[in-house]
C-alpha positions as semicolon CSV with decimal commas, in nm:
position;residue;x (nm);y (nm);z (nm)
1;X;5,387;-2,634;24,449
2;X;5,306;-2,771;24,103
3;X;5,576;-2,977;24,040
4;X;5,528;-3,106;24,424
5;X;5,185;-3,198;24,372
6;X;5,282;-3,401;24,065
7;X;5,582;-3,603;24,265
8;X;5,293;-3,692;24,540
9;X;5,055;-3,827;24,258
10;X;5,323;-4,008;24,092
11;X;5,410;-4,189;24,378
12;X;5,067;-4,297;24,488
13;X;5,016;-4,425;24,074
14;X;5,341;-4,603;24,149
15;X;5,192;-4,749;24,480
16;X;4,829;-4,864;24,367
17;X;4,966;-5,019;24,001
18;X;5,269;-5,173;24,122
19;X;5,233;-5,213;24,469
20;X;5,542;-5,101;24,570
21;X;5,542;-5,015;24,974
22;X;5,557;-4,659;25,121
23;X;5,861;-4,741;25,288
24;X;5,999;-4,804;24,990
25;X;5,869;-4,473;24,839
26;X;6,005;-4,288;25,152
27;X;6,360;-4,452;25,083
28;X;6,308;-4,404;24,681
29;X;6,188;-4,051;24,806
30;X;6,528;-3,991;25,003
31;X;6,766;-4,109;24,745
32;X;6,633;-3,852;24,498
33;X;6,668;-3,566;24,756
34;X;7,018;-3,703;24,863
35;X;7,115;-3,770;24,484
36;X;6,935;-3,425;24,326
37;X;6,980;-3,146;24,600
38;X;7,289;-3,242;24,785
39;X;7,538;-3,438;24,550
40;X;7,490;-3,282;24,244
41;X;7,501;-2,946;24,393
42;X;7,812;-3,005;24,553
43;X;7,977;-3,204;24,271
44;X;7,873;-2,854;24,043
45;X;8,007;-2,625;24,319
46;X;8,380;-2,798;24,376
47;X;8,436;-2,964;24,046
48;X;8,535;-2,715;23,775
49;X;8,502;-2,967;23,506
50;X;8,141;-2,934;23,589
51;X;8,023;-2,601;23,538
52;X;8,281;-2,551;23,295
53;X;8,139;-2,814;23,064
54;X;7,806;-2,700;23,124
55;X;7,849;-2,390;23,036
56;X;8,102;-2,454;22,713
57;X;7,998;-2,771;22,601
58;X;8,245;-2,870;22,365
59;X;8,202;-3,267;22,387
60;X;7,872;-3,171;22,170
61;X;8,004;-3,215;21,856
62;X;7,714;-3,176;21,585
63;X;7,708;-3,322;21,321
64;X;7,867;-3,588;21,378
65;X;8,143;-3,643;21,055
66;X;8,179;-3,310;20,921
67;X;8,470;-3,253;20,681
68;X;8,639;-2,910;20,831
69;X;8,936;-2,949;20,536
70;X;8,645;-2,971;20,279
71;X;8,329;-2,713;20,366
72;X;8,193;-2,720;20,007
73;X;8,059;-3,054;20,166
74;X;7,872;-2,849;20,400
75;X;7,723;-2,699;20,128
76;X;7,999;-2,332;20,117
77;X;8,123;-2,399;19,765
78;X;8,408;-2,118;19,741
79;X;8,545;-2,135;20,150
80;X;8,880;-2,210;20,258
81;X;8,973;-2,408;20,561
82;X;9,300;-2,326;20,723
83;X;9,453;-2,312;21,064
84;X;9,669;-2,080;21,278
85;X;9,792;-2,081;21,565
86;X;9,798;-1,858;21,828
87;X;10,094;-1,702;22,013
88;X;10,020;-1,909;22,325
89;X;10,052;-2,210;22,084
90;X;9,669;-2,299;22,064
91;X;9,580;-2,425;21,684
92;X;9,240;-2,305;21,592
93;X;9,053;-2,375;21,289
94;X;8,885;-2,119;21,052
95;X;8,701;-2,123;20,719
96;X;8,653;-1,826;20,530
97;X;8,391;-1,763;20,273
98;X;8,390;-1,581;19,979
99;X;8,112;-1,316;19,908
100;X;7,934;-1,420;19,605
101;X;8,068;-1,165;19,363
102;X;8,462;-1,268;19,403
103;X;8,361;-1,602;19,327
104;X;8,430;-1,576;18,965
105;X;8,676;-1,344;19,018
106;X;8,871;-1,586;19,150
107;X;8,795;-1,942;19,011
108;X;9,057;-2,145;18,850
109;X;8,900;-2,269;18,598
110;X;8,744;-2,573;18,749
111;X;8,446;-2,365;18,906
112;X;8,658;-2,346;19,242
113;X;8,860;-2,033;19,350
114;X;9,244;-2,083;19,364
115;X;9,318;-2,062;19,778
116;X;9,642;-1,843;19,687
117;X;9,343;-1,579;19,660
118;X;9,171;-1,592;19,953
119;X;9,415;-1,390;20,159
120;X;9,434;-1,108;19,897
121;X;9,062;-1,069;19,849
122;X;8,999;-0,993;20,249
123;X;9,133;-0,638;20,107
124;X;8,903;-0,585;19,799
125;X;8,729;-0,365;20,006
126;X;8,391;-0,611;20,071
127;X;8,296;-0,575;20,459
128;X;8,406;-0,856;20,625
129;X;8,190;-1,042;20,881
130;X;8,414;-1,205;21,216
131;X;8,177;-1,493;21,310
132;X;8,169;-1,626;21,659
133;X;7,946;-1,888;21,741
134;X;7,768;-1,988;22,051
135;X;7,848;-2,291;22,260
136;X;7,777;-2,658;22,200
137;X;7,895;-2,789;21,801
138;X;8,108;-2,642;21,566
139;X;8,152;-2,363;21,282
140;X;7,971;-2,637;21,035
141;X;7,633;-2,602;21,276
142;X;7,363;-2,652;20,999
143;X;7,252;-2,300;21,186
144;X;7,577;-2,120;21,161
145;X;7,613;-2,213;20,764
146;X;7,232;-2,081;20,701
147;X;7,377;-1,757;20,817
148;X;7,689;-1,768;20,643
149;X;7,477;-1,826;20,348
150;X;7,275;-1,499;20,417
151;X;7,588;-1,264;20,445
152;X;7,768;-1,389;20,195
153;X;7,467;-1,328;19,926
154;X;7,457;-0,982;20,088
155;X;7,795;-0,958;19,978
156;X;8,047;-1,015;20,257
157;X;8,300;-1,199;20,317
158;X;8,278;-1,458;20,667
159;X;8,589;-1,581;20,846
160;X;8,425;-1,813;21,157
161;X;8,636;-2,059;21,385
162;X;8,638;-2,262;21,655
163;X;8,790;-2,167;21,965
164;X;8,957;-2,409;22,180
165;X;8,843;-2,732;22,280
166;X;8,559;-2,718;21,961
167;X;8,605;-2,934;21,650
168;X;8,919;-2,939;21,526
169;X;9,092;-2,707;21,691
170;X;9,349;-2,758;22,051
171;X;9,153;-2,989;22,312
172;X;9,280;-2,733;22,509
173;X;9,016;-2,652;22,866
174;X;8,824;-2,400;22,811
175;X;8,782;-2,045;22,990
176;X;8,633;-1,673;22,944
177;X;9,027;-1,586;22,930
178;X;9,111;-1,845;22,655
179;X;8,840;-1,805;22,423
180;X;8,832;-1,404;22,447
181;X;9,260;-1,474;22,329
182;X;9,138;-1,688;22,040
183;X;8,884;-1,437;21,934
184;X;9,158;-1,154;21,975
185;X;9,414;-1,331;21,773
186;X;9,179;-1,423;21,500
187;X;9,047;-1,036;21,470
188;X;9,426;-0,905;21,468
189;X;9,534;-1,167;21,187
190;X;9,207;-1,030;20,973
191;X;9,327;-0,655;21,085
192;X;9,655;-0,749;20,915
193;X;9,503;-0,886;20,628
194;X;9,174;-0,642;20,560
195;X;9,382;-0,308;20,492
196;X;9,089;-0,059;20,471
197;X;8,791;-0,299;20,459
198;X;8,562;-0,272;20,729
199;X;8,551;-0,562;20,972
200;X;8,230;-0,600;21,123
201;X;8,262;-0,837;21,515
202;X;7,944;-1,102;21,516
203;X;7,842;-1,294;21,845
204;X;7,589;-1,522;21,883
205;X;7,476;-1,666;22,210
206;X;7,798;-1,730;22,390
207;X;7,999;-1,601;22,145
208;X;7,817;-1,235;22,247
209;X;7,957;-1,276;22,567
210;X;8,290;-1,401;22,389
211;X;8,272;-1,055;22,173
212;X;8,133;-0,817;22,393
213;X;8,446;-0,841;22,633
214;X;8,703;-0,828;22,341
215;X;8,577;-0,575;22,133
216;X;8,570;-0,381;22,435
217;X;8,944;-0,445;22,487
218;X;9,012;-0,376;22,161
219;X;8,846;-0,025;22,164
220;X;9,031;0,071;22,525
221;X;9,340;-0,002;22,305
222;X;9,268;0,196;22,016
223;X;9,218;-0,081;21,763
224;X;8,799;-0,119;21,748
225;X;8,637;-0,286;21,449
226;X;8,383;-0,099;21,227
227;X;8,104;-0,229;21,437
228;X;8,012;-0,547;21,635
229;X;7,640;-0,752;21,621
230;X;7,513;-0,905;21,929
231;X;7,255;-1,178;21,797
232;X;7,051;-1,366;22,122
233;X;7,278;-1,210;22,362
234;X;7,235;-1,229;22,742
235;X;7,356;-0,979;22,979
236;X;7,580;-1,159;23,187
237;X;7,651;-1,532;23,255
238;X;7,518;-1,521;23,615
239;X;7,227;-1,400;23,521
240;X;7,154;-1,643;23,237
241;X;7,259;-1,973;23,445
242;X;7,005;-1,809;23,707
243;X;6,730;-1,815;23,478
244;X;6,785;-2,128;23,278
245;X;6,542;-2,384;23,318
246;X;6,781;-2,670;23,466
247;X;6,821;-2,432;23,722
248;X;6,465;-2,425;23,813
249;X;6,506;-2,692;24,026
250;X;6,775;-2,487;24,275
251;X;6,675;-2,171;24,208
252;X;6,476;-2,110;24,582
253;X;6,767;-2,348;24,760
254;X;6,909;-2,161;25,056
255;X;7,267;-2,129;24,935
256;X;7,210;-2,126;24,509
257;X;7,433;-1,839;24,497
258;X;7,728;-1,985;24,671
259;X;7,637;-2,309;24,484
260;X;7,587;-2,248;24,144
261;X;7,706;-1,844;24,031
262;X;8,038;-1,830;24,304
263;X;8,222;-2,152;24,116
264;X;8,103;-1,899;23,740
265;X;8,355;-1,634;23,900
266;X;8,611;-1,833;24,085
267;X;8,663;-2,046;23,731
268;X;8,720;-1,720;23,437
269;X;8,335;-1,800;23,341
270;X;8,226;-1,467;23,412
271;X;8,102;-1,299;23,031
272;X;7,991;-0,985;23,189
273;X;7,838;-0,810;22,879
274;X;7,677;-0,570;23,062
275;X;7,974;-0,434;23,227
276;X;8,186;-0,495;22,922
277;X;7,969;-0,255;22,658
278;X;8,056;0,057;22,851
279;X;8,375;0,012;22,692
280;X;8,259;-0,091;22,327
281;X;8,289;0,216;22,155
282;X;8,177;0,184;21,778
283;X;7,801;0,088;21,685
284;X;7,603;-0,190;21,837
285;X;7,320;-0,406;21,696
286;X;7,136;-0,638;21,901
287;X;6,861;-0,880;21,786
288;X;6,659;-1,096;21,990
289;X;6,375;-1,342;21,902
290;X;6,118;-1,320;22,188
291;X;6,061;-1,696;22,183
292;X;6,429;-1,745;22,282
293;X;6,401;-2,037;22,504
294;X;6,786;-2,107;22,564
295;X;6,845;-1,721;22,641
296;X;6,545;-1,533;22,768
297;X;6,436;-1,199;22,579
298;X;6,484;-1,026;22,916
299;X;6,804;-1,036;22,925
300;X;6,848;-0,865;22,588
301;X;6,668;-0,591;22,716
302;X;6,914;-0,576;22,997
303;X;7,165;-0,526;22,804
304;X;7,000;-0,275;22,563
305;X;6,950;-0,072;22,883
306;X;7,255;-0,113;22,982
307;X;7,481;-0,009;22,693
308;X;7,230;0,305;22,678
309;X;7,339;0,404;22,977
310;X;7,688;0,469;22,827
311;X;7,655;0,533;22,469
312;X;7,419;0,753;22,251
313;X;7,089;0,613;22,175
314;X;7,198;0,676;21,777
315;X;7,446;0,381;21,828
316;X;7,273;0,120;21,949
317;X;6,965;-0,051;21,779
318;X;6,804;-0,324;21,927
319;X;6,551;-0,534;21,690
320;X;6,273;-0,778;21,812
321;X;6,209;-1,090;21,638
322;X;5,862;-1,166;21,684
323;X;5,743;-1,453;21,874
324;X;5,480;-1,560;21,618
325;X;5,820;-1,642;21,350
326;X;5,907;-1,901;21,562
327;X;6,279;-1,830;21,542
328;X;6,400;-1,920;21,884
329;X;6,747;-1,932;21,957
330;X;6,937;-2,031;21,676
331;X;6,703;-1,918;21,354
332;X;6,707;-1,524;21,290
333;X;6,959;-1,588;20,985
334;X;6,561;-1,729;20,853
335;X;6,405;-1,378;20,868
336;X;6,355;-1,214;20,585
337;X;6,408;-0,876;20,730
338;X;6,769;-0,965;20,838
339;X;6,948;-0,900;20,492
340;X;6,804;-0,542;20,514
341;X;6,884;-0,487;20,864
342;X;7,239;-0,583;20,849
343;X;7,299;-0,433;20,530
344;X;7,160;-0,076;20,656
345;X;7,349;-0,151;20,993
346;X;7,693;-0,194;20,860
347;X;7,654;0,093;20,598
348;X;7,591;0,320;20,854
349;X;7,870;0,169;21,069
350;X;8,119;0,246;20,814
351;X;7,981;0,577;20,737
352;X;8,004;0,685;21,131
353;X;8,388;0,485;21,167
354;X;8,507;0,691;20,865
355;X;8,353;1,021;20,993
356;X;8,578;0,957;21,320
C-alpha cells in the first residue's frame, strides 16, 4: 500500500512540474507493469543464466586487480598460491596461510617461508581452517582476508579457494553440484596432506549452504572433519530468495512460487541446509549477526532448530552477534569475542572427535 501510494504521488509531481499528460502516465504506467511483472519474471523463470547468476554471482569480481600468484600484496605475508585441479578437470585456485608461529619456522632467510614447506607444515599438528566463502568476489575479499587474519593469529593454518567460475579459477557454469565437487576435492587433498591435524569445515553465506551439504556427505561416508562453522548461514535457498528484498516486489504475485523458487530446483540451486545437517555428524557452530541484511537472522534460527532436532543440544552452539555492533553480513571476523569463541569451539571439537 506504501510503496503504491508513493508511485501515485510520484506521478502527479511528474504531471504538475513537467507537464507531462496522463495518457502518457497511463502508457509510462503500463510499460513498467509489462517490463517489471511480466518480462522479467518470465525471463528469471525460463532462462537459467538468470537465476543462476543471481544467485552465484561470479561476474562480481572485487577488487578489481588483485594479484592471486602474489597474496602478500593483499596484505597475507607468509601464504602460498597454487592450483589443482580436480578429477573432472576443473582448475581451482587456493592460497594457504601460515599460522603465525611456523612463520619463522619456515622462512628462508629473506623473511619469506620457502613454498617447499607449505605442504609439510599442514601436518605439524596446528588445526587447520577449510575456508569457503560466500558468493559475489573472490578469496582476496578485503572481508575474507580480515578473517584469515583473525585465525591465523589464533594459530591456524587457512587453505580458502575459489570454486568455479570465481577469480582465477575454470569459467566453468556454476551449480549446487559443481561447487559442493570443488569443495569435496579441496577437503580430500587437505585430508591427504593433514595426517592427524584436525581440519575444521568454514562456510560463510553461500559457502554454508556449499558446506553444509558436503560435510554431510562426507560424514554418511565415514570421512567427517573435526568440526564445521556455519557463519551467516540461511536455512535453505528457497527460503532466503523468498525473503530477500529484490523479491519484495513479487513476493504476493499469484504464481511467485512457480516463478521464482521452481527454476532454484529444476537448475541444482537447491542448498538445503536444513535438510542437509541431519546428516552432519561432528560439532556445529553457528553465528549470526542480527543486523544481517543480505541473510535474515531468522533463518539462522531455522536452522539452529532444525539441526536440534537431530543432534544433541551439546553439539550445536549457536552465537548472536548483537545488532548494536553493527556487523551485518560480512563483519563478525571484527568481534572481539570471535577469537575466544572459535578457539573454545574447536578445542572442544577435537576433544569430542578424539573421544569417538
Amino acid at each position: 500500500m506504501i510503496k503504491r501510494a508513493v508511485y501515485l504521488i510520484i506521478l502527479v509531481l511528474i504531471h504538475l512540474v513537467y507537464g507531462v499528460t496522463w495518457l502518457s502516465l497511463l502508457k509510462l504506467s503500463l510499460g513498467i507493469i509489462l517490463v517489471f511483472y511480466i518480462a522479467v519474471p518470465l525471463i528469471y523463470h525460463f532462462y537459467p543464466t538468470v537465476p543462476r547468476h543471481l544467485v552465484f554471482l561470479p561476474f562480481l569480481r572485487w577488487p578489481r586487480g588483485i594479484s592471486f600468484t602474489q597474496p602478500e600484496l593483499s596484505g597475507l605475508r607468509a601464504a602460498r598460491n597454487f592450483y589443482v585441479t580436480t578429477s573432472d578437470g576443473v582448475r581451482l585456485g587456493v592460497w594457504h596461510i601460515l599460522p603465525e608461529q611456523e612463520i619463522d619456522r619456515v622462512s628462508n632467510g629473506d623473511g619469506e617461508p620457502d613454498s617447499t614447506v607449505f605442504e609439510s607444515r599442514l601436518s605439524s599438528g596446528a588445526p587447520i581452517i577449510f575456508y569457503n566463502h560466500g558468493n559475489s568476489g573472490s578469496r582476496a575479499g578485503p572481508h575474507r582476508v580480515e578473517l584469515y587474519k583473525v585465525l591465523r593469529k589464533i594459530g591456524y593454518h587457512v587453505v580458502c579457494f575459489d570454486y568455479r567460475s570465481y577469480a582465477d579459477s575454470s569459467q566453468v557454469i556454476p551449480s549446487e553440484t559443481g561447487v559442493v565437487s570443488d569443495s569435496r576435492f579441496m577437503y580430500k587433498w587437505l585430508r591427504q596432506r593433514a595426517g592427524r591435524s584436525p581440519i575444521i569445515v568454514w562456510g560463510h553465506s553461500l559457502g554454508t549452504g556449499v558446506t553444509s551439504h558436503m560435510v554431510a556427505d562426507l560424514c554418511v561416508e565415514g570421512d567427517r572433519p573435526t568440526a564445521l562453522v556455519l557463519e551467516s548461514p540461511f536455512n535453505n535457498i528457497q527460503e532466503e530468495v523468498r525473503l530477500h528484498k529484490l523479491a519484495s516486489l513479487y513476493r504476493k504475485m499469484p504464481g511467485f512460487h512457480w516463478l521464482f523458487l521452481k527454476p532454484l530446483r529444476d537448475n541444482d540451486m537447491m542448498f538445503e541446509s536444513d535438510r542437509h545437517i541431519a546428516n552432519v555428524t561432528v560439532p556445529v557452530m553457528i553465528m549470526h549477526a542480527e543486523d544481517d541484511l543480505i541473510i535474515p537472522y531468522s533463518l539462522a534460527v531455522k536452522l539452529h532448530r532444525a539441526a536440534l532436532r537431530h543432534h544433541p543440544a551439546d553439539r550445536i552452539e549457536f552465537h548472536t552477534f548483537e545488532a548494536q555492533y553493527h556487523y551485518g553480513h560480512k563483519y563478525i571476523c571484527r568481534s572481539p569475542r570471535l577469537p575466544g569463541l572459535v578457539r573454545d569451539f574447536v578445542e572442544k571439537s577435537i576433544h569430542w572427535h578424539n573421544k569417538q
